[in-house]
Short mmCIF file of C-alpha atoms in Angstrom, two decimals:
data_model
loop_
_atom_site.label_atom_id
_atom_site.label_comp_id
_atom_site.label_asym_id
_atom_site.label_seq_id
_atom_site.Cartn_x
_atom_site.Cartn_y
_atom_site.Cartn_z
CA UNK W 1 -16.77 18.14 -22.11
CA UNK W 2 -13.52 19.08 -23.88
CA UNK W 3 -14.17 22.61 -23.36
CA UNK W 4 -14.93 22.01 -19.92
CA UNK W 5 -11.55 20.18 -19.29
CA UNK W 6 -9.59 22.94 -21.30
CA UNK W 7 -11.15 25.89 -19.14
CA UNK W 8 -10.28 23.91 -16.01
CA UNK W 9 -6.83 23.68 -16.95
CA UNK W 10 -6.63 27.20 -17.89
CA UNK W 11 -8.24 28.68 -15.02
CA UNK W 12 -6.13 26.55 -12.57
CA UNK W 13 -3.04 27.62 -14.54
CA UNK W 14 -3.94 31.24 -14.11
CA UNK W 15 -4.45 30.72 -10.44
CA UNK W 16 -1.24 28.99 -9.87
CA UNK W 17 0.67 31.62 -11.78
CA UNK W 18 -0.93 34.63 -9.97
CA UNK W 19 0.07 33.27 -6.58
CA UNK W 20 3.07 35.28 -5.23
CA UNK W 21 4.47 32.52 -3.19
CA UNK W 22 4.47 29.08 -5.33
CA UNK W 23 5.67 26.06 -3.49
CA UNK W 24 6.64 22.68 -5.10
CA UNK W 25 3.35 21.27 -4.11
CA UNK W 26 1.48 24.01 -6.26
CA UNK W 27 3.40 23.03 -9.23
CA UNK W 28 3.02 19.22 -8.79
CA UNK W 29 -0.95 20.07 -8.56
CA UNK W 30 -0.76 21.91 -11.64
CA UNK W 31 1.11 19.12 -13.23
CA UNK W 32 -1.67 16.66 -11.90
CA UNK W 33 -4.66 18.83 -13.38
CA UNK W 34 -2.88 19.19 -16.62
CA UNK W 35 -2.35 15.51 -17.06
CA UNK W 36 -5.91 14.92 -15.84
CA UNK W 37 -7.49 17.56 -18.21
CA UNK W 38 -5.31 16.58 -21.29
CA UNK W 39 -5.96 12.86 -20.72
CA UNK W 40 -9.80 13.64 -20.30
CA UNK W 41 -9.84 15.49 -23.68
CA UNK W 42 -7.88 12.69 -25.33
CA UNK W 43 -10.17 10.04 -24.13
CA UNK W 44 -13.34 12.06 -25.13
CA UNK W 45 -12.20 12.49 -28.61
CA UNK W 46 -10.73 9.01 -29.11
CA UNK W 47 -7.25 10.26 -29.83
CA UNK W 48 -4.23 8.09 -29.67
CA UNK W 49 -1.65 8.05 -26.85
CA UNK W 50 -4.26 8.85 -24.01
CA UNK W 51 -2.38 6.20 -22.03
CA UNK W 52 0.57 8.37 -21.67
CA UNK W 53 -1.36 10.95 -20.03
CA UNK W 54 -3.07 8.41 -17.74
CA UNK W 55 0.26 7.33 -16.48
CA UNK W 56 1.39 10.81 -16.10
CA UNK W 57 -1.81 11.44 -14.02
CA UNK W 58 -1.07 8.49 -11.80
CA UNK W 59 2.52 9.31 -11.14
CA UNK W 60 1.82 13.00 -10.38
CA UNK W 61 -0.91 11.96 -7.97
CA UNK W 62 1.38 9.65 -6.16
CA UNK W 63 4.09 12.61 -5.96
CA UNK W 64 1.39 15.11 -4.63
CA UNK W 65 0.29 12.36 -2.24
CA UNK W 66 3.62 11.92 -1.03
CA UNK W 67 4.41 15.49 -0.74
CA UNK W 68 1.21 16.24 1.27
CA UNK W 69 2.37 13.23 3.74
CA UNK W 70 5.88 14.60 4.07
CA UNK W 71 5.00 18.28 4.36
CA UNK W 72 5.46 20.14 7.67
CA UNK W 73 1.98 20.98 9.13
CA UNK W 74 3.21 23.80 11.01
CA UNK W 75 4.72 25.33 7.82
CA UNK W 76 1.65 24.73 5.66
CA UNK W 77 -0.48 26.75 8.69
CA UNK W 78 1.83 29.69 8.35
CA UNK W 79 1.41 29.62 4.57
CA UNK W 80 -2.36 29.89 4.76
CA UNK W 81 -2.19 32.74 6.92
#
């Protein structure tokens, strides 16, 4: 499981850094995935301070949700093309 969490983070990071046009939303999603994966590794291996990464996950999840709600739908459709 730890390897799976690590590979998810590595491959998602590569995907984001290979994108030509990065948005704030892309970076926030990378941070969200990062906190989720690191927290998962810490919990599985019973390492201390996993609570810090749990709080980081929830904060970045809230930030992602707010950015999704506040984003301009017309601009989002242009970016997909």
